[in-house]
Coordinates of C-alpha atoms in Angstrom, one line a residue:
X1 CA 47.9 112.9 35.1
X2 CA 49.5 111.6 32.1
X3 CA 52.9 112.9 30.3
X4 CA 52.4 113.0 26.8
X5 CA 55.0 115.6 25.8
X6 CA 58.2 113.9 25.9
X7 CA 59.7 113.2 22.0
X8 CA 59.5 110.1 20.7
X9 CA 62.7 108.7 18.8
X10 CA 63.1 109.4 15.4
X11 CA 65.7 109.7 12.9
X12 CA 65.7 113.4 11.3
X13 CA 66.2 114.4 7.9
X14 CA 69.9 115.7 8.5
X15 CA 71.1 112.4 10.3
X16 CA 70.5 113.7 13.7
X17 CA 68.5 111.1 16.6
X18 CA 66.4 112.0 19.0
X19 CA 66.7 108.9 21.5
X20 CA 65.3 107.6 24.5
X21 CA 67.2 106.7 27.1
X22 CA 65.8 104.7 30.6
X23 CA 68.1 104.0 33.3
X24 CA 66.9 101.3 36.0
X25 CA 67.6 99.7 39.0
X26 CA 66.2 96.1 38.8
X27 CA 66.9 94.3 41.9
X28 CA 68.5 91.2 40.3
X29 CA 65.1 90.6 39.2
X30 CA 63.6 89.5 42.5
X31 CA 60.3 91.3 42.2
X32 CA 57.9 91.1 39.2
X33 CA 59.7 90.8 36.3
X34 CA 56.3 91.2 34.0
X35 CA 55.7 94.2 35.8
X36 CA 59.3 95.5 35.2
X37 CA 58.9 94.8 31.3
X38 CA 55.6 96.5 31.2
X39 CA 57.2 99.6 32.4
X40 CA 60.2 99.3 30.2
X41 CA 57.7 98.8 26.8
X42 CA 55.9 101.6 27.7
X43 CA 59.2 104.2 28.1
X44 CA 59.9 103.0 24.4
X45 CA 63.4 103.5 24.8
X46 CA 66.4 102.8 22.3
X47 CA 69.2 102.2 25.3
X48 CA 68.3 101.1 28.9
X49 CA 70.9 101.2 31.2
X50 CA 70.1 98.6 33.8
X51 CA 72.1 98.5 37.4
X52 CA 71.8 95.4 39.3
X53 CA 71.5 92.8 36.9
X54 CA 71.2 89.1 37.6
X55 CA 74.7 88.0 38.2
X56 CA 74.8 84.6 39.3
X57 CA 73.5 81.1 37.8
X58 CA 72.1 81.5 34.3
X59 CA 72.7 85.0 34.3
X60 CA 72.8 85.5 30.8
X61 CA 69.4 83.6 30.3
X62 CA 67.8 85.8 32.6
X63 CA 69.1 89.1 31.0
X64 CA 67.9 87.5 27.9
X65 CA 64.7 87.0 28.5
X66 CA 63.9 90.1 30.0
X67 CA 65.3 92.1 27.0
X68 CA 62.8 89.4 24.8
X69 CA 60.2 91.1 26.8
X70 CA 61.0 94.2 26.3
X71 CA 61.5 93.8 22.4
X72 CA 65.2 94.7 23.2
X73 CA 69.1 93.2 22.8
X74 CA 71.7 92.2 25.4
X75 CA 74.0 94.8 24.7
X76 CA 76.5 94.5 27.1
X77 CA 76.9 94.0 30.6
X78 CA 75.8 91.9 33.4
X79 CA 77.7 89.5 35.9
X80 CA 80.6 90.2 33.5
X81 CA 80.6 94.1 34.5
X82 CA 79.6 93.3 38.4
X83 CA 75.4 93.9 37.7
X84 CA 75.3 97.2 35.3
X85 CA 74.1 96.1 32.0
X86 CA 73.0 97.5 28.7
X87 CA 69.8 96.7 26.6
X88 CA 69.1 98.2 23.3
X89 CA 66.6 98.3 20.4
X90 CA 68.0 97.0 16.9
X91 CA 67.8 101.0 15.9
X92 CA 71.3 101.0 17.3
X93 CA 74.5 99.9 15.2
X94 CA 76.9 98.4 17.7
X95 CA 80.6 99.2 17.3
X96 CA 82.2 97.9 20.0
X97 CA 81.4 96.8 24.0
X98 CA 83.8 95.9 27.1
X99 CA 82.9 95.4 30.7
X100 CA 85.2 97.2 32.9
X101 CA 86.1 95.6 36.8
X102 CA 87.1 98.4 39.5
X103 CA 89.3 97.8 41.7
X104 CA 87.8 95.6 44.6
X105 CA 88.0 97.1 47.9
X106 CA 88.1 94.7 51.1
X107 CA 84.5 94.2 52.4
X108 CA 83.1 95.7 49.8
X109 CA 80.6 94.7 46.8
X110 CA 82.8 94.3 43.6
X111 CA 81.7 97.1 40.8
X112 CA 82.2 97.6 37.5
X113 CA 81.1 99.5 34.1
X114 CA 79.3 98.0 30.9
X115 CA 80.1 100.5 28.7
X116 CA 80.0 100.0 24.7
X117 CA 80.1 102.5 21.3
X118 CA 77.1 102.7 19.3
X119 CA 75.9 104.7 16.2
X120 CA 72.1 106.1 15.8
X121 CA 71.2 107.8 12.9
X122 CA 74.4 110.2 11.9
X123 CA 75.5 110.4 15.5
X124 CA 78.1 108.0 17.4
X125 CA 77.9 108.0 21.1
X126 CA 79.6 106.2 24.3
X127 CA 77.6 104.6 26.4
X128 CA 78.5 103.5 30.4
X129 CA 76.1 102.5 32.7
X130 CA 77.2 102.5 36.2
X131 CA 76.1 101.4 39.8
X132 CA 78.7 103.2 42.7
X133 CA 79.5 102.0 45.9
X134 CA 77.6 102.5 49.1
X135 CA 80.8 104.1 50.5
X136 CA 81.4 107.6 50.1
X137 CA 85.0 107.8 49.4
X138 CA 85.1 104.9 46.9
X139 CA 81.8 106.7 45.2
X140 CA 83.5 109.8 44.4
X141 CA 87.2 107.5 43.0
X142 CA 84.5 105.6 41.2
X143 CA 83.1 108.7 39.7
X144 CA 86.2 110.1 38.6
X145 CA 86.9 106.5 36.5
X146 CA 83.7 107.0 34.9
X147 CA 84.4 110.7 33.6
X148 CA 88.2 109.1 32.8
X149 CA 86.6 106.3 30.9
X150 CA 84.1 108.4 29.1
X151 CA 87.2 110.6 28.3
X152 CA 88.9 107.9 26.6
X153 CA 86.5 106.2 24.3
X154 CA 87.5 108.9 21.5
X155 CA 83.5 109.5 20.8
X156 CA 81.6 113.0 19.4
X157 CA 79.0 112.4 22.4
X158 CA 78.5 110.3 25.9
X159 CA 75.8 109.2 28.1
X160 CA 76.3 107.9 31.1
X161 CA 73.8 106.8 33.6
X162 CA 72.8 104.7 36.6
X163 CA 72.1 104.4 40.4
X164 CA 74.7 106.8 42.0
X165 CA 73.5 105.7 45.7
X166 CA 73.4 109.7 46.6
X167 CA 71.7 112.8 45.9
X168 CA 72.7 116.1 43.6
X169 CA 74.5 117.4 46.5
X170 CA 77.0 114.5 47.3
X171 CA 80.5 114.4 46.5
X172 CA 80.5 111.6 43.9
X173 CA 77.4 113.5 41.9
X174 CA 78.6 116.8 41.9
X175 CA 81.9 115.6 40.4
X176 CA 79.8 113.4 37.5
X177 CA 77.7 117.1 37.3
X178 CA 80.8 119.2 36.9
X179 CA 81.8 117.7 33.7
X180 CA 78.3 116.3 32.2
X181 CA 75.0 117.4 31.9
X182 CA 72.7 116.2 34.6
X183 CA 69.7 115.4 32.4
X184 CA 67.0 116.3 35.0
X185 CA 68.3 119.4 35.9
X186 CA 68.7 120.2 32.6
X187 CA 65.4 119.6 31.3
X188 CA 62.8 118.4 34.2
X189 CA 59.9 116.4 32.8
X190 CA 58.2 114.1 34.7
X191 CA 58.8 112.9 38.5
X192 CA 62.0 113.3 40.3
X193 CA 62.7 111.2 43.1
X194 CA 64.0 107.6 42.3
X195 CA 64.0 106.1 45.4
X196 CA 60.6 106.5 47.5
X197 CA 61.1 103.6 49.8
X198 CA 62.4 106.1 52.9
X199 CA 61.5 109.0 54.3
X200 CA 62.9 111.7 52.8
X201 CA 62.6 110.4 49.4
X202 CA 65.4 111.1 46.8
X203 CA 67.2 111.4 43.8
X204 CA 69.6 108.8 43.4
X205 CA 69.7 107.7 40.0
X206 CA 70.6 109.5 36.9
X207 CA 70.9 110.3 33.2
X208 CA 74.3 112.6 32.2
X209 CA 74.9 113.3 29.0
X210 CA 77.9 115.4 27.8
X211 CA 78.1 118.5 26.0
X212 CA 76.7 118.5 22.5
X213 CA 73.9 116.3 23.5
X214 CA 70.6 118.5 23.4
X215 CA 68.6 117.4 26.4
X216 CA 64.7 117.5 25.6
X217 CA 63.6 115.9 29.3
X218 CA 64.1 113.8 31.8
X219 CA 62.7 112.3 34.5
X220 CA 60.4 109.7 36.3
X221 CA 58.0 108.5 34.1
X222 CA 55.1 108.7 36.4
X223 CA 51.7 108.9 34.5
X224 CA 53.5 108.4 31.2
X225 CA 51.0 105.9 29.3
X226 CA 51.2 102.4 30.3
X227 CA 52.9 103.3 32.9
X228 CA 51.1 102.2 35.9
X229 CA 52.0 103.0 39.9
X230 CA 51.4 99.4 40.3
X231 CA 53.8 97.7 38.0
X232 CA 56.2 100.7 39.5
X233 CA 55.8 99.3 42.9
X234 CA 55.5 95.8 41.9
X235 CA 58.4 95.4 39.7
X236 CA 61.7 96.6 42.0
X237 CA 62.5 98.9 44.4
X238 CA 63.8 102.0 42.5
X239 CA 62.2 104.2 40.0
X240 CA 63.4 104.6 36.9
X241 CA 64.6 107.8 35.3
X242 CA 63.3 108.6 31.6
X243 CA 65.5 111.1 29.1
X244 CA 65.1 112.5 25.6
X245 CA 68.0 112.9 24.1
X246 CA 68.8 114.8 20.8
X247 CA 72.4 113.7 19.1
X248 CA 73.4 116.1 16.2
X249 CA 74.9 114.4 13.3
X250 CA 78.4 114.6 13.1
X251 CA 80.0 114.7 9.5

């Protein structure tokens, strides 16, 4: 079945955006990266927030060329920021971008934020996209920085998003849910789970947005045109998550 009712971006007449925003885990781009850019095209989005960049040898040439593909921009991000990076179209008016390190904990991957400020249309927004830790107490410290970081960029609006490594009723997610809107359960459109590999499949990854921001839908693009369950399979092994976003001018 094919999803033909989310918005498509536009600017309206009073200098408020209706945006796109894809969140997706890429697997360091081990799988097929053609497949992964098909996908990407046919979201259209303005902003991808990509987790699990390429972060080793030529890095930057690979996040390069996968934007190319995607007629997108390095935005910020990559090896830089520990693998969560940010792509966007050249709709987007970049004000400023820094990649945040957490605090390392012993045995454990590094992580980190790219995060930058952008304006679209009339509206300014903060953007962080995120990948948290596999541990469940560093998770939930790691979501508080996020909400503390978002806090701090002194913006009308914020979207954060990325692969949270639990589910709506973990610890970590809750808190990110207490303060932000969880874009799915806002709006649902589309499919839910992200990661269908196991048995239960769930929801792990994400699209908040804070209050202010209208959310239209969200969800996995499933069935959305040119979006095919092949190049879904084929291209790594999480599903993205898909959100309209509305930003209300701010004068």
């Amino acid at each position: 079945m094919e999803l033909t009712e989310l918005p498509n971006s536009r600017t309206e007449a009073d200098g408020s955006a209706v945006i796109r925003v894809l969140s997706y885990n890429i697997r360091s781009l081990r799988d097929d990266e053609d497949a992964l850019a098909r996908v990407i095209r046919a979201c259209a989005p303005d902003l991808v927030f990509v987790q699990e960049a390429p972060r080793f040898f030529r890095w930057r040439k690979h996040a390069a060329r996968l934007a190319a593909k995607c007629d997108l921009v390095v935005l910020s991000g990559g090896a830089t920021a520990a693998g969560p990076l940010l792509l966007c179209s050249l709709r987007a008016f970049v004000e400023r971008t820094e990649d945040v390190l957490l605090p390392l904990t012993p045995g454990h991957h590094r992580r980190g934020f790219a995060t930058a400020v952008v304006r679209l249309g009339g509206a300014r927004v903060g953007l962080l996209s995120a990948h948290l830790s596999l541990n469940g107490p560093e998770r939930l410290a790691q979501s508080q920085a996020l909400l503390d970081r978002l806090a701090g960029m002194d913006v009308p609006y914020a979207i954060a998003a990325g692969d949270i490594n639990e589910g709506p009723s973990g610890a970590a997610f809750a808190l990110l849910a207490s303060t932000l809107q969880d874009c799915r359960a806002v709006a649902p459109w589309g499919g839910e789970h992200t990661w269908v590999r196991s048995d239960p499949a769930r929801r792990i990854d994400a699209v908040f947005a804070s209050a202010g921001v209208e959310v239209l839908g969200c969800g996995v693009p499933t069935g959305l045109p040119g979006v095919t369950s092949a190049d879904l399979l084929a291209g790594t092994d999480h599903l993205p998550v898909l959100a309209a976003l509305r930003l209300p001018a701010v004068r």
